[in-house]
Coordinates of C-alpha atoms in Angstrom, one line a residue:
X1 CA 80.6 114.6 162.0
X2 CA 77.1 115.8 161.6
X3 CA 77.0 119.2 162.6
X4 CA 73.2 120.5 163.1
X5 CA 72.1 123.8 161.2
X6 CA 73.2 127.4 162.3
X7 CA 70.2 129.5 163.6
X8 CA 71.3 133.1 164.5
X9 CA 68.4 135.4 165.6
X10 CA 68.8 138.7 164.2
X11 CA 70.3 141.5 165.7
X12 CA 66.7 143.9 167.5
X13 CA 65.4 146.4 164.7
X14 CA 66.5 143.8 161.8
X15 CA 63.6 142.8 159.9
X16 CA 62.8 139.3 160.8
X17 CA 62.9 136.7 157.9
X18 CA 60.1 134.1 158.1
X19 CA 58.9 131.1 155.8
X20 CA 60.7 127.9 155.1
X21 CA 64.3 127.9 155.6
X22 CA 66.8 128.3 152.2
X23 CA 69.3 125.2 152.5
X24 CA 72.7 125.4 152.1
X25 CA 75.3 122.8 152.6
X26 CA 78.8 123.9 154.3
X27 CA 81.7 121.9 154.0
X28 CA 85.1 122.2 156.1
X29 CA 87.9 120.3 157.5
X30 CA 86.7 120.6 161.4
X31 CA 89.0 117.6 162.8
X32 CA 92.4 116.0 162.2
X33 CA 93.5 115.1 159.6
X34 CA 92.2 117.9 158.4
X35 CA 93.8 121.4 158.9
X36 CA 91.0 122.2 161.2
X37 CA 92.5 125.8 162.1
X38 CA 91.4 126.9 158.4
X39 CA 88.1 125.2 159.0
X40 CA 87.2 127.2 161.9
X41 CA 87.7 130.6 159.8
X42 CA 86.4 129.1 156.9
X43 CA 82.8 128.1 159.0
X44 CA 83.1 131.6 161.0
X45 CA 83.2 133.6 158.0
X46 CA 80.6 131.7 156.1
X47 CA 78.2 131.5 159.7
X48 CA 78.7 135.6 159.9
X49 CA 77.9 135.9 156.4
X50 CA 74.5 134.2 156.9
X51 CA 73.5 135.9 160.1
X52 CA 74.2 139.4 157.9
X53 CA 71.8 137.8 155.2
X54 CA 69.4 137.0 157.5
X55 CA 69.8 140.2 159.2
X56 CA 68.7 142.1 155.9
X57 CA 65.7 140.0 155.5
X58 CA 67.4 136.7 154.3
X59 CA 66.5 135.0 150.8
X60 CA 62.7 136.7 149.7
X61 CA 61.8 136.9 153.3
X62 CA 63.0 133.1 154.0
X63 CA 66.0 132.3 156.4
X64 CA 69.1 131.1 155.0
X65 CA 70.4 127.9 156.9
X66 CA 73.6 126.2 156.9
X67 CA 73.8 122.4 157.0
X68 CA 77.6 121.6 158.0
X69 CA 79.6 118.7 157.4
X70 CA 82.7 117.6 158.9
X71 CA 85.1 116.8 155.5
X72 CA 88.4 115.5 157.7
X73 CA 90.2 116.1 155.1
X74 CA 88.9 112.6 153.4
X75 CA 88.0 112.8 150.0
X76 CA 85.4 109.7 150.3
X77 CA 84.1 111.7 153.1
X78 CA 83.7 115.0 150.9
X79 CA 81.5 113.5 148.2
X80 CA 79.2 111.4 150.2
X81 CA 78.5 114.4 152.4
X82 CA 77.6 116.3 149.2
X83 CA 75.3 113.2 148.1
X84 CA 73.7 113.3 151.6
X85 CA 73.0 117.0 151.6
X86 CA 71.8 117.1 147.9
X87 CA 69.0 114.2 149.2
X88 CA 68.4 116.8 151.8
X89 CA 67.0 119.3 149.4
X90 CA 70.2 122.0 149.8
X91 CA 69.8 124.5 147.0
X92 CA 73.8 124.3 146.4
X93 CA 76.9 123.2 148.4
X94 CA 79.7 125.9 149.2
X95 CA 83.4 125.7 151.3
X96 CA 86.2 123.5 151.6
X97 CA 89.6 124.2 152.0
X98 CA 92.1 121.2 151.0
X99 CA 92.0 120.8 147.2
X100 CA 92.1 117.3 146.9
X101 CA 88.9 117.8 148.8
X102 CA 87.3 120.1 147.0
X103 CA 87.9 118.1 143.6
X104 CA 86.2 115.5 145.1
X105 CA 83.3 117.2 146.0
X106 CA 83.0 119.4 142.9
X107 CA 82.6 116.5 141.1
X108 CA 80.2 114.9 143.2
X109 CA 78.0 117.9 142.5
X110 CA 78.7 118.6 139.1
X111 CA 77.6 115.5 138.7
X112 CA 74.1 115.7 140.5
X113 CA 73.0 118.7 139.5
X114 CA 73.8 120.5 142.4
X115 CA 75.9 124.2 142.4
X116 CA 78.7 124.0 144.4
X117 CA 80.6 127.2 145.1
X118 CA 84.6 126.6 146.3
X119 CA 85.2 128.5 148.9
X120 CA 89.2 128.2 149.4
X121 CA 90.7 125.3 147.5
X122 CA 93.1 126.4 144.5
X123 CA 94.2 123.5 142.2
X124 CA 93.7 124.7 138.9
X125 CA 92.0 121.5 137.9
X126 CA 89.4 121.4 140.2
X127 CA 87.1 119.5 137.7
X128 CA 88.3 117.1 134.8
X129 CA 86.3 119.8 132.5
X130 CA 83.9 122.1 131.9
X131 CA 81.8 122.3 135.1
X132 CA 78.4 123.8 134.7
X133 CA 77.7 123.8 138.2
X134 CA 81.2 124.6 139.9
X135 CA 82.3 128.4 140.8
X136 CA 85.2 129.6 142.9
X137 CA 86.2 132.7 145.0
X138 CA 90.0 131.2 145.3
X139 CA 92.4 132.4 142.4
X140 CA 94.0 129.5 141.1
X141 CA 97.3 128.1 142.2
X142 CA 99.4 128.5 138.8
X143 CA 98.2 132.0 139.8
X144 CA 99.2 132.6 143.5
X145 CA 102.1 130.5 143.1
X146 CA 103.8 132.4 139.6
X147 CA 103.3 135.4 141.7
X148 CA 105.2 133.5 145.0
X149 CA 108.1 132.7 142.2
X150 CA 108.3 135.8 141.2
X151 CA 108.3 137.7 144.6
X152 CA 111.4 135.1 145.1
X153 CA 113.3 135.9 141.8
X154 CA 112.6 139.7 142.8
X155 CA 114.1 139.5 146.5
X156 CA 117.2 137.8 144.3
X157 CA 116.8 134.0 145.5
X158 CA 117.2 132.2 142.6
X159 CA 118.3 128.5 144.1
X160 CA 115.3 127.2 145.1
X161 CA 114.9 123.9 147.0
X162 CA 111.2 122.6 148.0
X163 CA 110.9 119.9 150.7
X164 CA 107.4 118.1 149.9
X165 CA 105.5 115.3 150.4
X166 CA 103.3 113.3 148.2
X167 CA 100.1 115.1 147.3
X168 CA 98.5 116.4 143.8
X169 CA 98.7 119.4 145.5
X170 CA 102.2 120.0 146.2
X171 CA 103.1 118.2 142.6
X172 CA 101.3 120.8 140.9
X173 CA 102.8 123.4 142.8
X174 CA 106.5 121.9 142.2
X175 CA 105.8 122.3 138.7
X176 CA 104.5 125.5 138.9
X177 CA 107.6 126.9 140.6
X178 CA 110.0 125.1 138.3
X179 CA 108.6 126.5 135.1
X180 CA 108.6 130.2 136.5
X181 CA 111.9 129.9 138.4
X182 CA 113.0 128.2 135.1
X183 CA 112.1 130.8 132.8
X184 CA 114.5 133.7 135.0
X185 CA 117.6 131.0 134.6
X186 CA 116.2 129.8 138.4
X187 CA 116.7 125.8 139.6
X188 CA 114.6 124.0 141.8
X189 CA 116.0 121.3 143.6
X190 CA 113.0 118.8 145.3
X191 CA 113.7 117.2 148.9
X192 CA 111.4 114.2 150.3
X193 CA 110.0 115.7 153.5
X194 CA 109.1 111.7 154.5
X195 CA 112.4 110.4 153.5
X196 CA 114.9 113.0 155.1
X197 CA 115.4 113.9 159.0
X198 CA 115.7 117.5 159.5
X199 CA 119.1 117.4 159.9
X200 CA 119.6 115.3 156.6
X201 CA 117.4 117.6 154.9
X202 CA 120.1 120.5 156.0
X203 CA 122.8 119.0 155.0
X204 CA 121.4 118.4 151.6
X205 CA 120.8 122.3 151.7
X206 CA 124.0 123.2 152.9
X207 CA 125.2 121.0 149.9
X208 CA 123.4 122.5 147.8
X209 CA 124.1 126.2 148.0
X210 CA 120.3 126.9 148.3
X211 CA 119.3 130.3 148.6
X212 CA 115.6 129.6 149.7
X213 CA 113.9 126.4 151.1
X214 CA 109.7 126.6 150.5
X215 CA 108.1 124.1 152.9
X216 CA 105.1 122.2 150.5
X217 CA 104.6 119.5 153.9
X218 CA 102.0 119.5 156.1
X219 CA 101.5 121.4 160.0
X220 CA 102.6 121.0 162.0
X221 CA 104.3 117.1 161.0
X222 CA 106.8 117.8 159.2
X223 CA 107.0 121.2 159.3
X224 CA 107.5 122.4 162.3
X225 CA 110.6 120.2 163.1
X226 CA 111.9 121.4 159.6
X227 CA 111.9 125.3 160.6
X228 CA 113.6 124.4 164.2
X229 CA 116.5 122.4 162.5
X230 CA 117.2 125.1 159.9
X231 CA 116.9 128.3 162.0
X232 CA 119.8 126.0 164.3
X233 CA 121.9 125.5 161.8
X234 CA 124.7 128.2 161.4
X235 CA 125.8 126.8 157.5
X236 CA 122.3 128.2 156.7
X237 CA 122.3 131.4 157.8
X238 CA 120.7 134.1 155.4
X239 CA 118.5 131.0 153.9
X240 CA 114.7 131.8 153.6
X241 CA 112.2 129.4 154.5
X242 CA 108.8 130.1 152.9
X243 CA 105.7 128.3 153.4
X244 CA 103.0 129.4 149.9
X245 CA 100.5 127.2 151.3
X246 CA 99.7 129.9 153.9
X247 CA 100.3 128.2 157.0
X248 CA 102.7 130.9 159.0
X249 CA 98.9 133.2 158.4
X250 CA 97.4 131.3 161.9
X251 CA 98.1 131.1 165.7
X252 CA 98.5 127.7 165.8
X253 CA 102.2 128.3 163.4
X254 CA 103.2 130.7 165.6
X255 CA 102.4 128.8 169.2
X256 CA 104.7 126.0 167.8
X257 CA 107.0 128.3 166.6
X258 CA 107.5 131.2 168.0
X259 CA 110.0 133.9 166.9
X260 CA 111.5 131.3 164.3
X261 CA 108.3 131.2 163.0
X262 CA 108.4 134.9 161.9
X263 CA 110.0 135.9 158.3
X264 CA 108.5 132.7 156.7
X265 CA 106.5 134.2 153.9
X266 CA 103.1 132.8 152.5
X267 CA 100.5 133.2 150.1
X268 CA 97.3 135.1 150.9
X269 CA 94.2 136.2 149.2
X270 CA 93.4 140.0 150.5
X271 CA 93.9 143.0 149.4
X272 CA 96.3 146.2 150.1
X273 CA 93.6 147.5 152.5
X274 CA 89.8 146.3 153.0
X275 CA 87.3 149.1 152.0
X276 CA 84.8 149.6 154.8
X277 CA 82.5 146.7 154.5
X278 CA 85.9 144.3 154.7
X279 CA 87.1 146.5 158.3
X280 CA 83.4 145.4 159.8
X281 CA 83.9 141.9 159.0
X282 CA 87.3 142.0 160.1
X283 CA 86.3 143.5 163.2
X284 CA 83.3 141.3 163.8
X285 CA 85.0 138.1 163.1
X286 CA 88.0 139.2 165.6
X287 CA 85.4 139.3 167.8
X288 CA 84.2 136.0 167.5
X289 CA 87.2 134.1 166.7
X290 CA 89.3 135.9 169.6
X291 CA 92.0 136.6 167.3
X292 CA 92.8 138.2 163.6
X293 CA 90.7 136.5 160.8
X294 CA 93.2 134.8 158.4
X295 CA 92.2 135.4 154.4
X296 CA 90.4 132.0 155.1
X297 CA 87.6 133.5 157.0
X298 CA 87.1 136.5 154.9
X299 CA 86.6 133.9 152.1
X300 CA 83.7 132.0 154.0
X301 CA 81.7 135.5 154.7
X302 CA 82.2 136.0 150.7
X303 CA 80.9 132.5 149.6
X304 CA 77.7 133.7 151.4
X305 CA 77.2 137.0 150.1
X306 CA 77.8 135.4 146.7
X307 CA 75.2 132.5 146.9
X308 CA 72.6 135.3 148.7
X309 CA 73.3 137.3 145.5
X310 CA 72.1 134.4 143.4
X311 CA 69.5 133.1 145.6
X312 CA 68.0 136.9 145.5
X313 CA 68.6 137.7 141.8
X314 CA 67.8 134.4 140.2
X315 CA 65.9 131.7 142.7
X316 CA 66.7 129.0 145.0
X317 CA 66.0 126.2 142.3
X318 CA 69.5 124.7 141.5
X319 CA 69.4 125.3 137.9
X320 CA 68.6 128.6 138.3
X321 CA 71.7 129.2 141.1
X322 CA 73.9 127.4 138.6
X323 CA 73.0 129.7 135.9
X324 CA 73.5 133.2 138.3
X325 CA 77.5 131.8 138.1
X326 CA 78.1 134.7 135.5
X327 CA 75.8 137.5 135.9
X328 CA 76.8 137.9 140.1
X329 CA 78.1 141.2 140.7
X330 CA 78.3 141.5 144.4
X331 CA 80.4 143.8 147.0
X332 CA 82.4 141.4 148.5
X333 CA 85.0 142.3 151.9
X334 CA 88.1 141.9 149.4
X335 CA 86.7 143.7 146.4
X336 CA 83.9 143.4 143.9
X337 CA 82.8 139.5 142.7
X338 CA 82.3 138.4 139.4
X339 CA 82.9 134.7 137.7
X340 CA 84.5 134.3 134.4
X341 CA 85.1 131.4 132.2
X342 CA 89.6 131.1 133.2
X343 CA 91.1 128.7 130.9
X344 CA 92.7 125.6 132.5
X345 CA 90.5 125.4 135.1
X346 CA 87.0 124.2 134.2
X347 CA 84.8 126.5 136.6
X348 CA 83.5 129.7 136.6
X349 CA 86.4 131.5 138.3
X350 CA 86.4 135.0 140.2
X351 CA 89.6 136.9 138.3
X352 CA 90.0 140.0 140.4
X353 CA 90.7 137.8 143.3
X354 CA 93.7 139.7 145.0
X355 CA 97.0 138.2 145.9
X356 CA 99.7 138.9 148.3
X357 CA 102.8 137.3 149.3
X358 CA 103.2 137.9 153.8
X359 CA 105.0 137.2 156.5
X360 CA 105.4 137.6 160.2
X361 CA 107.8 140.7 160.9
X362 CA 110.9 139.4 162.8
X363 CA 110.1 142.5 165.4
X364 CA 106.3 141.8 165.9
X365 CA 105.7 138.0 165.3
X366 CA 101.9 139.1 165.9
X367 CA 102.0 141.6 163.1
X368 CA 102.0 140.8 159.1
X369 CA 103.9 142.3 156.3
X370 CA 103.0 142.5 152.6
X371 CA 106.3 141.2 150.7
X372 CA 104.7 141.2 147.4
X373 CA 101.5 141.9 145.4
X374 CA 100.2 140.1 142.7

């Protein structure tokens, strides 16, 4: 899907921006098989961000445009849409959410020359090395998911099943989980989420003695039916069901599920409490989306304030965006942005990203509790 660029006319008293347009290309999963519910936030946040640049005068008195692309989740798809938008003269690429996505696209871009700046995708590997080019707001996933094993050796559940299905991501987070449970004298017992029916899969729990099952599948096939056979089953009372991937965080998880979908904790990336610029955002995105920004969102308005930074501080020639990656300081809604070199990951990586482990509360399916802080 070729989505045309964003024009957003500033609000009355802004000063207007004028001159050539500053490309940038957006990407996000906006239809099935992608999870199209994080693309949404993800292109809200990143479209408010640029209407707030714009608003302030945009990039040197120049507009900053968006040029979207549809990823579907498709790999193939990613990296041709970040060949297509580097022949369109984009001064650097920014979003994504799936990882295997992203991978694909940050190498695409590495390798042309272009800056590409992750928006929400977390495999540590993101590149095969060093990547000049590559940044990412996103902490890593050894990081978010050591601190989801720990909030689950700290709440005492140390039998740990994981129903998955095939996918680098999911692999890397098994492994991640194993070696942290491990470490505390924890076990981690892998389910096939293709293989077993829900009720198979609970009797292998009930077997088991589990203390916790973590859903790494996708929404809502298989996970959904997973939930509904578990909460039914009376031999696993007391079990927790966690989801790390995040996807108990938006309304479509709770239309399917309802009040079982509540106490299901995930991973997110905010802080304890957003300073004043993050309670704007929030409150203008609610607005727009007609509903609570997910972490997802506040992610996109980021990625634009960064690449404005850069734009501003250092020009909107690529080499000279690529080499702003680690002199950006910039106010973002979650806290203050700044890249370092993080080992084990290739990219220049924002370390003060916050991390939280949540979940529905059981009273107040429509509110969110922080669990754990990392």
């Amino acid at each position: 899907m070729h989505t045309p660029p964003r024009h957003t006319p500033p609000p009355p008293g802004a000063r207007p921006a004028g001159g050539p347009p500053v490309r940038i290309g957006a990407l996000a999963p906006l239809t099935r098989p992608g999870w199209t519910e994080a693309g949404r936030q993800l292109l809200a946040g990143l479209e408010l961000g640029v209407r707030d640049v714009n608003a302030a005068g945009g990039i040197a008195g120049r507009p900053l445009e968006l040029l979207v692309r549809d990823t579907a989740a498709d790999p193939v798809r990613a990296a041709a849409a970040v060949d297509e938008l580097a022949g369109l003269g984009v001064a650097a690429v920014a979003g994504e959410y799936h990882s295997v996505v992203a991978r694909a696209a940050a190498a695409r871009a590495d390798a042309a020359g272009v800056p590409f700046l992750c928006s929400s995708a977390v495999l540590d590997e993101l590149t095969d090395g060093p990547a000049q080019q590559v940044a990412r707001l996103a902490p890593p996933q050894s990081q978010g998911w050591r601190t989801y094993a720990d909030f689950l050796l700290a709440a005492g559940r140390r039998r740990i099943a994981v129903a998955s299905q095939p996918s680098v991501y999911w692999t890397s987070g098994t492994r991640i989980l194993r070696e942290r449970l491990a470490a505390a004298g924890g076990t981690l017992l892998a389910l096939d989420a293709d293989a077993l029916a829900p009720g198979a899969l609970c009797d292998a729990l009930a077997a088991d003695g589990a203390t916790a099952l973590l859903l790494l599948a996708g929404h809502p096939e298989p996970a959904v039916p997973i939930v509904r056979a578990v909460r039914a089953d009376r031999r696993l009372d007391g079990l927790l069901i966690g989801a790390p991937a995040g996807q108990p965080e938006f309304a479509g998880w709770a239309a399917a599920l309802g009040a079982d979908g509540a106490g299901i904790p995930f991973l997110r990336y905010l802080p304890d409490r957003l300073g004043p610029l993050g309670e704007r955002v929030a409150a203008e995105l609610r607005a727009g989306l007609g509903g609570a920004p997910s972490f997802v969102a506040f992610e996109g308005w980021d990625t634009a304030a960064v690449l404005a930074e850069a734009l501003r501080t250092r020009g909107t020639d690529r080499a000279a965006v690529a080499g702003a990656w680690p002199h950006v300081s910039v106010e973002g809604t979650r806290g203050q942005i700044r890249f370092a070199r993080a080992e084990g990951t290739g990219v220049w990586q924002w370390a003060g990203a916050p991390v939280q482990v949540a979940d529905r509360d059981p009273a107040r399916p429509d509110r969110f509790r922080v669990r754990h802080a990392g």
